[in-house]
mmCIF file of C-alpha atoms and ligand atoms in Angstrom:
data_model
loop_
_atom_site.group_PDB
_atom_site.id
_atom_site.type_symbol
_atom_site.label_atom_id
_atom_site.label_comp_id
_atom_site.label_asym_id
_atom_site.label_seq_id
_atom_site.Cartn_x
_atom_site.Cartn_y
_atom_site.Cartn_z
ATOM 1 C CA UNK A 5 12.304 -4.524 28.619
ATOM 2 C CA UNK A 6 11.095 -4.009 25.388
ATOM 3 C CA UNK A 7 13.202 -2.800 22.554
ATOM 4 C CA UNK A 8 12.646 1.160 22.944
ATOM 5 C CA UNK A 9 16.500 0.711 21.877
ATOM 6 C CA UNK A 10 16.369 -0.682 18.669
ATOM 7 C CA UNK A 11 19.303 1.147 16.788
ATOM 8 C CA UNK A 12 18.476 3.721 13.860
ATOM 9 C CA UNK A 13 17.242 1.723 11.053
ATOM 10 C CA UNK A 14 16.654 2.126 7.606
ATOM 11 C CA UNK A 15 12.811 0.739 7.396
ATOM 12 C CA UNK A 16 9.939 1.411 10.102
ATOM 13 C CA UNK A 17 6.986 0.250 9.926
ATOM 14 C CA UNK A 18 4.108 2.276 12.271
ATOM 15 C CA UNK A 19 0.934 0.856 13.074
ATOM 16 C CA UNK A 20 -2.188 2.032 15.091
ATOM 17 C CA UNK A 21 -4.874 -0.137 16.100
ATOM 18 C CA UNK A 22 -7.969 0.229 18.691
ATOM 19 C CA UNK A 23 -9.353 -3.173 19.671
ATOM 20 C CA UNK A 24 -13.187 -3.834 18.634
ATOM 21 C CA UNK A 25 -15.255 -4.834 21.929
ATOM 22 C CA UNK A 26 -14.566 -8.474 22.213
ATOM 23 C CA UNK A 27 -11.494 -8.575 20.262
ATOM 24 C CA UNK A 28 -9.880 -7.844 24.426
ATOM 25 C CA UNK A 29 -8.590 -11.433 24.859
ATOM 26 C CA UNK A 30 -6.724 -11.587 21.298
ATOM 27 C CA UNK A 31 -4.846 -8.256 21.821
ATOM 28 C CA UNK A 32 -3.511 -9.446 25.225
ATOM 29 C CA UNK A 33 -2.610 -12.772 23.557
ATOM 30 C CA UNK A 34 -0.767 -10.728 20.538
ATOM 31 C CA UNK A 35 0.868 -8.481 22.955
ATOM 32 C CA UNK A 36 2.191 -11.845 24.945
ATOM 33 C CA UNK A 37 3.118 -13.037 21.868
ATOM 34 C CA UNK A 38 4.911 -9.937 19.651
ATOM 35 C CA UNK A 39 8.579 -11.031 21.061
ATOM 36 C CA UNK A 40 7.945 -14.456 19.932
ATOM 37 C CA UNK A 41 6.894 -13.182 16.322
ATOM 38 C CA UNK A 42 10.136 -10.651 16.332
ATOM 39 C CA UNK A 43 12.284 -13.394 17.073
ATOM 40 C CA UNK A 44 10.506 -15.625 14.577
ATOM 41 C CA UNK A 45 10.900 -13.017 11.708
ATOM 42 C CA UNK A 46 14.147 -11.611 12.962
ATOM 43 C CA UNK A 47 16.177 -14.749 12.794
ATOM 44 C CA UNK A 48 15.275 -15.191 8.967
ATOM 45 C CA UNK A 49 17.692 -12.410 8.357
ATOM 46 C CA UNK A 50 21.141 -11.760 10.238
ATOM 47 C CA UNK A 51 22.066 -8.376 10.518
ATOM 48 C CA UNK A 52 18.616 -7.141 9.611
ATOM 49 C CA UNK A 53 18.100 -5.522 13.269
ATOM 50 C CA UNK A 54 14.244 -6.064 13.348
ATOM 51 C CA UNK A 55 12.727 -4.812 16.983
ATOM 52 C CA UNK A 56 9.094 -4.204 17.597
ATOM 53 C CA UNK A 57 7.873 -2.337 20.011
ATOM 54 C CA UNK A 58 4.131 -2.663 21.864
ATOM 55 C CA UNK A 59 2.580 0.071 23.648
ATOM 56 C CA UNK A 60 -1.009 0.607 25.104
ATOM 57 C CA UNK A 61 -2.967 3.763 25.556
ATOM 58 C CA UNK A 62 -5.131 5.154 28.504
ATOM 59 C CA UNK A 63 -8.613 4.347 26.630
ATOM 60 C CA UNK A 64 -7.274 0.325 26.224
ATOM 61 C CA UNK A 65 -5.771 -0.332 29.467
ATOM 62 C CA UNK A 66 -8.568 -1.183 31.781
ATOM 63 C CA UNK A 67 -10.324 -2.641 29.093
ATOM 64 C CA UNK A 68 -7.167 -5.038 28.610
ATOM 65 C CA UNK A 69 -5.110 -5.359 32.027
ATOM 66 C CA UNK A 70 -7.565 -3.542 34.710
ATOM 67 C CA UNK A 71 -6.412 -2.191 37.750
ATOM 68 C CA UNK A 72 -3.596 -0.675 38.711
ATOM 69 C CA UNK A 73 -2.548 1.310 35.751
ATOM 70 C CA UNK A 74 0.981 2.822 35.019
ATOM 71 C CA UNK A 75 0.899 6.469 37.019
ATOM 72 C CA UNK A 76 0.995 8.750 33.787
ATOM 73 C CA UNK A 77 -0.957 6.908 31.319
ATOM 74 C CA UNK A 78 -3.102 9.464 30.260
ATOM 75 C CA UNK A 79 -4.796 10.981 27.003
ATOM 76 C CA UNK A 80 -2.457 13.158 25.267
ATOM 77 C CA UNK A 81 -3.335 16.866 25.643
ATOM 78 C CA UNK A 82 -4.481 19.248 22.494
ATOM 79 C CA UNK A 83 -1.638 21.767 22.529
ATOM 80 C CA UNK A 84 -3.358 25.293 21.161
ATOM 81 C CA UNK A 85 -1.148 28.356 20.875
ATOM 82 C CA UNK A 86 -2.384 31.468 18.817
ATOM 83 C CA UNK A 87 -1.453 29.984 15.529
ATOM 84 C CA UNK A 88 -0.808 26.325 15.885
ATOM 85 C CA UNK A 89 -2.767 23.523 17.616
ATOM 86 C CA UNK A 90 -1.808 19.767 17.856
ATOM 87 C CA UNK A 91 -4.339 17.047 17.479
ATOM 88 C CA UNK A 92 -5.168 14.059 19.236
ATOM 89 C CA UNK A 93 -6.407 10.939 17.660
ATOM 90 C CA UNK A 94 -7.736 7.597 18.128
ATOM 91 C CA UNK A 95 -5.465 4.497 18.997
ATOM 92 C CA UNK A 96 -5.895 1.668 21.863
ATOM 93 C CA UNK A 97 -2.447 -0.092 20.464
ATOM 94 C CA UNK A 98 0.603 1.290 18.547
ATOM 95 C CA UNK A 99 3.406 -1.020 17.298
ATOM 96 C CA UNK A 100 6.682 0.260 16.389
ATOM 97 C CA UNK A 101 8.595 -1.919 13.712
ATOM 98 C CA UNK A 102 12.188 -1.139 12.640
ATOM 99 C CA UNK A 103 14.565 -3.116 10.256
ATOM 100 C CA UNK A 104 17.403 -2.416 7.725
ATOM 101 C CA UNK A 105 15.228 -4.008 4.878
ATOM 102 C CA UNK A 106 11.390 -3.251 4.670
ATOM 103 C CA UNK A 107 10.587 -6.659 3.880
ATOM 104 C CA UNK A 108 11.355 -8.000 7.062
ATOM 105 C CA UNK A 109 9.394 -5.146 8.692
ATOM 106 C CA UNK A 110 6.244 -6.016 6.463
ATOM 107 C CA UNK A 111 6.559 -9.713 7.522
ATOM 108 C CA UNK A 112 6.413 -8.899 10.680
ATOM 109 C CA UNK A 113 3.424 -6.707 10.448
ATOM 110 C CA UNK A 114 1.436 -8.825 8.517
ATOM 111 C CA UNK A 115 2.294 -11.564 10.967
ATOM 112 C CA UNK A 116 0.612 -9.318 13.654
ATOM 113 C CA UNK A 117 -2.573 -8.406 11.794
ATOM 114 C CA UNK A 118 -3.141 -11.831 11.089
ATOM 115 C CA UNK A 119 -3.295 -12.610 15.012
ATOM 116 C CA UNK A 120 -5.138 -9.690 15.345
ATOM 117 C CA UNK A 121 -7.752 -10.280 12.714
ATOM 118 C CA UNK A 122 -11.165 -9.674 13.367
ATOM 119 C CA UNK A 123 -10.215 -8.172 16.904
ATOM 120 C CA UNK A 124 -9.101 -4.994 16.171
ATOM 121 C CA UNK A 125 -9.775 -1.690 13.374
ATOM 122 C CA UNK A 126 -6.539 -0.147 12.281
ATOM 123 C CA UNK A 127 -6.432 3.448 12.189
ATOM 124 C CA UNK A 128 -3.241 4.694 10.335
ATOM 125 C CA UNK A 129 -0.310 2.511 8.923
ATOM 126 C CA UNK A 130 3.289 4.187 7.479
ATOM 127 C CA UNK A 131 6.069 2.992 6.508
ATOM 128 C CA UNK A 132 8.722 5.376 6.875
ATOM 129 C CA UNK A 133 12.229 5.365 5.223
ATOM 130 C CA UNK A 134 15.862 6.376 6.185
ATOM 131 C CA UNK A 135 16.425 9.630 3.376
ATOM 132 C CA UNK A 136 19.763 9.922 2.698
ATOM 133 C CA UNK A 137 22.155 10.836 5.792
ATOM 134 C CA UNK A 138 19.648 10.434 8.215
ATOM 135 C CA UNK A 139 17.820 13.453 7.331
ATOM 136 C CA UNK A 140 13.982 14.363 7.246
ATOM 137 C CA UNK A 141 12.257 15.470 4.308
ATOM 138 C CA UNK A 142 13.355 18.719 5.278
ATOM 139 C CA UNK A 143 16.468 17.990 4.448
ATOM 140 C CA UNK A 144 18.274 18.790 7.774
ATOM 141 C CA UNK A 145 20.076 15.525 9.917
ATOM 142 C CA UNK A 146 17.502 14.088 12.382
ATOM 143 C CA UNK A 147 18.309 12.100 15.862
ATOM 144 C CA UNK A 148 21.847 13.749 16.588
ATOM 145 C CA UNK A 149 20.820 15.062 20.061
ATOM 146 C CA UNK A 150 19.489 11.517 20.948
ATOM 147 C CA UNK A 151 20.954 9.944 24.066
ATOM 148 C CA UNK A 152 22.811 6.961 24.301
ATOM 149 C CA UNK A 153 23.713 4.018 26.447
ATOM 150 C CA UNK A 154 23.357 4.908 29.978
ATOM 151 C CA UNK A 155 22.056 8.119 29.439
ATOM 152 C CA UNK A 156 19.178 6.826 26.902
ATOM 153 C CA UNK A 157 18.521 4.383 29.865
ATOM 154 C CA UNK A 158 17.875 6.901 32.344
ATOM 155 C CA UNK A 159 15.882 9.637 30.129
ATOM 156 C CA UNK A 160 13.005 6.221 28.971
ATOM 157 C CA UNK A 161 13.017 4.014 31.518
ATOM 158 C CA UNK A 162 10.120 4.554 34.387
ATOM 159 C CA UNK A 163 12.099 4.017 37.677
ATOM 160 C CA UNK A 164 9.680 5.232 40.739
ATOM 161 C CA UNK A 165 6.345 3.309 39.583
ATOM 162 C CA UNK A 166 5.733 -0.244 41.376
ATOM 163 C CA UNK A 167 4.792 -2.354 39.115
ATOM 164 C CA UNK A 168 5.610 -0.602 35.558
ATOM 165 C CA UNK A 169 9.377 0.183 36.420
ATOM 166 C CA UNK A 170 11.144 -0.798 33.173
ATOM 167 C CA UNK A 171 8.930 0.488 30.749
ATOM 168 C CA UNK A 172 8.176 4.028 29.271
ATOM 169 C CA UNK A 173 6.115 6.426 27.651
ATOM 170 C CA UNK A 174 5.827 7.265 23.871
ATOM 171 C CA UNK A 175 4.186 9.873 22.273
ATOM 172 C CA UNK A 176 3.866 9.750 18.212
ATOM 173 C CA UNK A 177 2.812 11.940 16.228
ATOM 174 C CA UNK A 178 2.889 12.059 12.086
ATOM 175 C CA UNK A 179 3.477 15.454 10.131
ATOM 176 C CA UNK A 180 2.612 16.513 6.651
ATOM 177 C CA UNK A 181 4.765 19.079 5.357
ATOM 178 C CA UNK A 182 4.185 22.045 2.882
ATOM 179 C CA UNK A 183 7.319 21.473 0.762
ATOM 180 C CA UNK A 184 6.861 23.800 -1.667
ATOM 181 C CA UNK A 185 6.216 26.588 1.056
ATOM 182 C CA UNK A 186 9.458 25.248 2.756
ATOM 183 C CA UNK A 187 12.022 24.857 -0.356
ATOM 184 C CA UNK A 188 10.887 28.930 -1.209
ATOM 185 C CA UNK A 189 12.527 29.771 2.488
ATOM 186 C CA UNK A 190 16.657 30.451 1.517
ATOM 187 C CA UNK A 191 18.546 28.070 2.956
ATOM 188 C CA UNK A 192 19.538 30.175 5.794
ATOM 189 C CA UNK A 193 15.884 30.887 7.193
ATOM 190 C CA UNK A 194 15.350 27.303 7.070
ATOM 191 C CA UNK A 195 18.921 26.535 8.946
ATOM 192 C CA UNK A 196 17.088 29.248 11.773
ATOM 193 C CA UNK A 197 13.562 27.471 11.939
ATOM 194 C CA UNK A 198 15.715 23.954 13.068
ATOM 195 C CA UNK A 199 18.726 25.073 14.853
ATOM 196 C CA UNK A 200 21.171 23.841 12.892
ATOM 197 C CA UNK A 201 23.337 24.067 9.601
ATOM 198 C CA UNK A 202 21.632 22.294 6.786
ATOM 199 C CA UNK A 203 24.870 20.882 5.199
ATOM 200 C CA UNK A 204 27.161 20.006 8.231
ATOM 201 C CA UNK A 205 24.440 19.585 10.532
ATOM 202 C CA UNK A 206 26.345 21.985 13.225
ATOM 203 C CA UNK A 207 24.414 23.786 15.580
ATOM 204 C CA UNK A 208 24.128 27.231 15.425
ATOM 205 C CA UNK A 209 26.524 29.150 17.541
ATOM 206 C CA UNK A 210 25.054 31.252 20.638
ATOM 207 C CA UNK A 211 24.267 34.356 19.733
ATOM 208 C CA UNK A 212 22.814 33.173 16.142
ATOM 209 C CA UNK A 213 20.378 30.587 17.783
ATOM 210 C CA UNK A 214 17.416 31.840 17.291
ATOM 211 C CA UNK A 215 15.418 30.805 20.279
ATOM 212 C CA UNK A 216 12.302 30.051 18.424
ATOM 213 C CA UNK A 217 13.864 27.946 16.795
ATOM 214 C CA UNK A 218 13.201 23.709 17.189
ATOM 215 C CA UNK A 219 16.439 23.092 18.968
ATOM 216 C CA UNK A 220 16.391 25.743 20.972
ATOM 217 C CA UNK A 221 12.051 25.070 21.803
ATOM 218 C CA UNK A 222 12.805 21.331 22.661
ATOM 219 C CA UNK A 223 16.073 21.503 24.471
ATOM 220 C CA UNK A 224 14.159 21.573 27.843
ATOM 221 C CA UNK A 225 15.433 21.343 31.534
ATOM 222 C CA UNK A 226 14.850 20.193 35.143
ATOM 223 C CA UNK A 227 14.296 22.640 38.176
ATOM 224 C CA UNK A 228 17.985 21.948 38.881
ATOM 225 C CA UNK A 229 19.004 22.799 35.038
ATOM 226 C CA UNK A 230 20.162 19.098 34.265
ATOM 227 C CA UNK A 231 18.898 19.207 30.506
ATOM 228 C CA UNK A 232 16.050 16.543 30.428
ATOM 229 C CA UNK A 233 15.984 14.181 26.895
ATOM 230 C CA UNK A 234 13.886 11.916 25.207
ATOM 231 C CA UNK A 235 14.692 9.061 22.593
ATOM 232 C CA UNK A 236 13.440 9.596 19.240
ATOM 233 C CA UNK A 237 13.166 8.094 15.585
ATOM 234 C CA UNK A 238 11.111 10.150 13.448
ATOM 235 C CA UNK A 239 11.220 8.713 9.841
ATOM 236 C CA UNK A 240 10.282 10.334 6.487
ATOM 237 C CA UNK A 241 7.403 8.979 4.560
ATOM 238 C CA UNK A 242 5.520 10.103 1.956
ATOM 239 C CA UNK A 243 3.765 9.382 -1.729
ATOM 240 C CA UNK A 244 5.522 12.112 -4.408
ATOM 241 C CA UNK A 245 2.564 11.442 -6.690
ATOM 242 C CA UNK A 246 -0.338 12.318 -4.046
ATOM 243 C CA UNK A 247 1.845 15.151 -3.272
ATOM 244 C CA UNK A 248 2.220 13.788 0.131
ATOM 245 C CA UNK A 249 5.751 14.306 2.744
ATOM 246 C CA UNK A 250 6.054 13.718 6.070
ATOM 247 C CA UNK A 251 7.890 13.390 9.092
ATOM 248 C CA UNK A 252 6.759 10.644 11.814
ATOM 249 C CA UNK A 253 7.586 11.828 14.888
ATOM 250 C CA UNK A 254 8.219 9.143 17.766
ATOM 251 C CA UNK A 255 9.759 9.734 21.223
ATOM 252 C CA UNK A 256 10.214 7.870 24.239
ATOM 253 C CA UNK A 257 10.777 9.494 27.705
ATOM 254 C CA UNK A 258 10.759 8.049 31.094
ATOM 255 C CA UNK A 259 7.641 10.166 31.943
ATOM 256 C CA UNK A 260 5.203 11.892 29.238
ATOM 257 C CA UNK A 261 5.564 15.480 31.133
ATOM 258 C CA UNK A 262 8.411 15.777 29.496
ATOM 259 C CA UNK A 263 7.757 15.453 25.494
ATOM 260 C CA UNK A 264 4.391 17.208 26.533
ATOM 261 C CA UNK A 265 6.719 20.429 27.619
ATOM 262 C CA UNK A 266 8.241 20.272 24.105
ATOM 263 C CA UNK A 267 4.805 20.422 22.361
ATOM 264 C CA UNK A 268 3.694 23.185 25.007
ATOM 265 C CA UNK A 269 7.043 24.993 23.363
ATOM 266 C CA UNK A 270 6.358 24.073 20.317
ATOM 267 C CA UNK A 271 2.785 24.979 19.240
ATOM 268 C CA UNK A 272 2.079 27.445 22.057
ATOM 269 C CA UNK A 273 5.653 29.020 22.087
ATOM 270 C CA UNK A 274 7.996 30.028 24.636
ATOM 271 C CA UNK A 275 7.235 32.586 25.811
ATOM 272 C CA UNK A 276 4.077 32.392 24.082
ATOM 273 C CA UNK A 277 3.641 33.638 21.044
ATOM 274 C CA UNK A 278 6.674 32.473 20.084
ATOM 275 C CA UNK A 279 6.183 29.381 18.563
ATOM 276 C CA UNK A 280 8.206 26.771 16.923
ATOM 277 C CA UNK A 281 8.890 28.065 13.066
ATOM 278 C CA UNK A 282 9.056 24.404 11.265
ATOM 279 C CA UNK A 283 4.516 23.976 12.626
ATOM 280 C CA UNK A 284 4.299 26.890 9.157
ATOM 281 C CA UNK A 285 5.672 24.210 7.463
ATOM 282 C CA UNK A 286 4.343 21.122 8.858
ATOM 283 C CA UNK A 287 1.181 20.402 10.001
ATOM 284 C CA UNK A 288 0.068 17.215 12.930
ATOM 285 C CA UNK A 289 -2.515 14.729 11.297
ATOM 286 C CA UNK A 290 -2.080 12.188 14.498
ATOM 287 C CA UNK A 291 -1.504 12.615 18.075
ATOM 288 C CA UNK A 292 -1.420 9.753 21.083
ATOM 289 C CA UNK A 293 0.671 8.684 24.064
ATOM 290 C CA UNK A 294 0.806 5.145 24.798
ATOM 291 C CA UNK A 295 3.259 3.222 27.971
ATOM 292 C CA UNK A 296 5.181 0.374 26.983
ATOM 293 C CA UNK A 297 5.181 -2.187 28.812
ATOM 294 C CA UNK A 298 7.833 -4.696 29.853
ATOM 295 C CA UNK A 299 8.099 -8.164 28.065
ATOM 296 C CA UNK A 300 8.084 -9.592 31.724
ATOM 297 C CA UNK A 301 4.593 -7.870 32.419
ATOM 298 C CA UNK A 302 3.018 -8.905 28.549
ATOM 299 C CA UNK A 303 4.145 -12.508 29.243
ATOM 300 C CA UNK A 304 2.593 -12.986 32.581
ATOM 301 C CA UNK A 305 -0.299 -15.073 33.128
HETATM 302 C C1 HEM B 417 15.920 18.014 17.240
HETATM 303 C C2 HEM B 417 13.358 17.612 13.152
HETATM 304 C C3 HEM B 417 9.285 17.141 15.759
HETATM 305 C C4 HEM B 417 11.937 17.022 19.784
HETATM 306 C C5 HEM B 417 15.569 17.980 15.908
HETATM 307 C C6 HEM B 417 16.480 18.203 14.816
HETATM 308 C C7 HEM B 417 15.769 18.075 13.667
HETATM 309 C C8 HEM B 417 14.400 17.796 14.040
HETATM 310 C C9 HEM B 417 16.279 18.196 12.250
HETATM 311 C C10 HEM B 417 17.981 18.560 14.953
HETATM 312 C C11 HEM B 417 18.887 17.384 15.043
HETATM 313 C C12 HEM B 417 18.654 16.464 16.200
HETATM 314 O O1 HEM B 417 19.162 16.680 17.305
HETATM 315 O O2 HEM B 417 17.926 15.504 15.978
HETATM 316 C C13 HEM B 417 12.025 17.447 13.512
HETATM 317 C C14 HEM B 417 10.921 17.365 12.568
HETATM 318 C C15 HEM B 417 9.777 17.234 13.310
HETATM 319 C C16 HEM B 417 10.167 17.232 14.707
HETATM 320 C C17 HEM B 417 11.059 17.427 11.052
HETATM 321 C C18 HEM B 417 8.356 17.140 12.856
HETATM 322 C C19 HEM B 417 7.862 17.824 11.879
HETATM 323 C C20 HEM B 417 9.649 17.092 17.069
HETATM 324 C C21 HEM B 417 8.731 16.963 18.177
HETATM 325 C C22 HEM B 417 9.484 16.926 19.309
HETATM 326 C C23 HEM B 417 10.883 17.043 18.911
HETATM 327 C C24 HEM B 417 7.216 16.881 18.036
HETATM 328 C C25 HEM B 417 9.081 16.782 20.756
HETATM 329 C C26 HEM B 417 7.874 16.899 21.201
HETATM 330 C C27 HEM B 417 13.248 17.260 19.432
HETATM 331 C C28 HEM B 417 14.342 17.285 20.380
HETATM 332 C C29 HEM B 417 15.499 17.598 19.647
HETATM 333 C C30 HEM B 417 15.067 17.734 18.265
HETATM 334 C C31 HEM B 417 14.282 16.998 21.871
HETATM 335 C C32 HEM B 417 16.934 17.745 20.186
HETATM 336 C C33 HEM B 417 17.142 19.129 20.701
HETATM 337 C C34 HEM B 417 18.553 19.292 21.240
HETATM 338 O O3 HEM B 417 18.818 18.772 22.326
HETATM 339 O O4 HEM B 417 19.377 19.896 20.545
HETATM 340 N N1 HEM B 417 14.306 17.738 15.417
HETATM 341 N N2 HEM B 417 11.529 17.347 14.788
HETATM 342 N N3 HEM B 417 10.936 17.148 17.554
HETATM 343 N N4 HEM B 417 13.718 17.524 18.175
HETATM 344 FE FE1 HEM B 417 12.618 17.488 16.486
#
């Protein structure tokens, strides 16, 4: 298994890559190799918690392991509703790199594209930071509803697909955000767009929920009612000076269907029309799913 795990961390590193035509054979050796070159970095720094994590997308997979291919791997769908739309964008390879220092994330990456030099074209690159108490540029506490231990297990791990049981799906997705449209909202209209209570990060009581708002769009459920949860880490980036903030959105799930029913909430609106309230505020720039493989099934022969 690959380290869709990794704790919180305070640096992340996100790169996207598609893999020039002949540059096939040197991705599958990288992506054989990426544990080694965690390890190698990692161990330069106790306590540092570096993980990477690989994953492939439908328009690479043939092209780099053939036949069969894991069941869901698929494009990501455009998500239109009468206001919002997502976007999809290019990306054969995505590695995920977290740390508690930057530098050993930036070692780790430039270890990478040096392996992958001259076989791939990178598409997007950002290096997201941990703001404060683990809150998004928004200002509000991000990752509280994330699952853990056995329960983060079960919600990302594929379990009824021979042959790609063990790893999972993750969809990404980075945000720029209109800050200056979002700090004129009172503090109370923005605690209704999320879900929650800005300061104490406590969710808003039934009754006051607003249920357009995020928490109550992406709190989604099986036919049985069993609530059905992903694994994120969205980090804030950004450049003050370009005028740029954002939010990278990353989550793992056991099967795609179910961070794809969040974006149908989201952007289209449930029931439609009634959209998620933070899209006024932040706009997609990226979209695409990729599975993750196993370290088992990058290492084989
Ligand atoms: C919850 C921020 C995009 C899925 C939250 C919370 C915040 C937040 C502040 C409340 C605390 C928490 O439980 O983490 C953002 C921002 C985004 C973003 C700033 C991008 C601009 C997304 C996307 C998805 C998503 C694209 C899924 C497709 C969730 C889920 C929860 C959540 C599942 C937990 C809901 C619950 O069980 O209470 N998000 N989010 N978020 N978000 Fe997002």
């Amino acid at each position: 298994m690959q380290n869709v795990f990794g704790s919180l961390t305070h640096a992340a590193v996100f790169l996207i890559v598609t893999v020039n035509v002949g540059g096939e054979d040197k991705a599958r050796e990288l992506l054989a190799n990426v544990t080694g070159l965690e390890r190698t970095v990692g161990s330069r720094s106790l306590g540092g918690a570096l993980s990477c994590v690989a994953g492939v997308s439908a328009s690479a997979w043939d092209r780099l392991y053939g036949a069969p291919r894991p069941a869901e791997l698929r494009d990501l769908p455009v998500f239109a509703g009468e206001k919002h739309q997502s976007v999809t964008t290019d990306g054969d390879l995505m590695f995920h790199i977290r740390a508690e220092r930057m530098d050993l994330c930036f070692e780790l990456a430039t270890l990478i594209m040096d392996e992958l030099a001259g076989a791939v074209t990178v598409v997007d690159e950002v290096q997201g930071f941990r703001y404060f108490d683990g809150r998004d540029v928004l200002g509000f506490v991000d990752g509280t509803e994330n699952p853990v231990g056995a329960e983060a297990y079960a919600a990302t791990l594929v379990d009824d697909d021979e042959g790609f049981n063990g790893g999972s799906y993750v969809i990404v997705q980075k945000y720029l955000h209109d800050m200056a449209g979002w700090n004129a909202l009172a503090t109370e209209a923005q605690e209704h767009a999320i879900g929650r209570r800005k300061l104490s990060n406590v969710e808003l009581a039934e009754g006051v929920q607003p249920d357009n708002s995020h928490v109550a769009l992406t709190q989604v459920t099986d036919t049985e009612g069993n609530e059905l949860k992903i694994l994120r880490d969205n980090m804030p980036f950004g450049r003050p000076g370009y005028g740029e903030f954002g939010t990278y959105f990353i989550g793992y799930a056991k099967s795609p269907s179910v961070v794809e029913r969040m974006l149908e909430n989201m952007f289209v609106g449930s029931p439609p029309g009634n959209y998620d309230r933070i899209l006024d505020y932040s706009t997609p720039v990226t979209g695409v799913l990729f599975y993750v493989p196993t370290v088992d099934f990058l290492e084989r022969d």
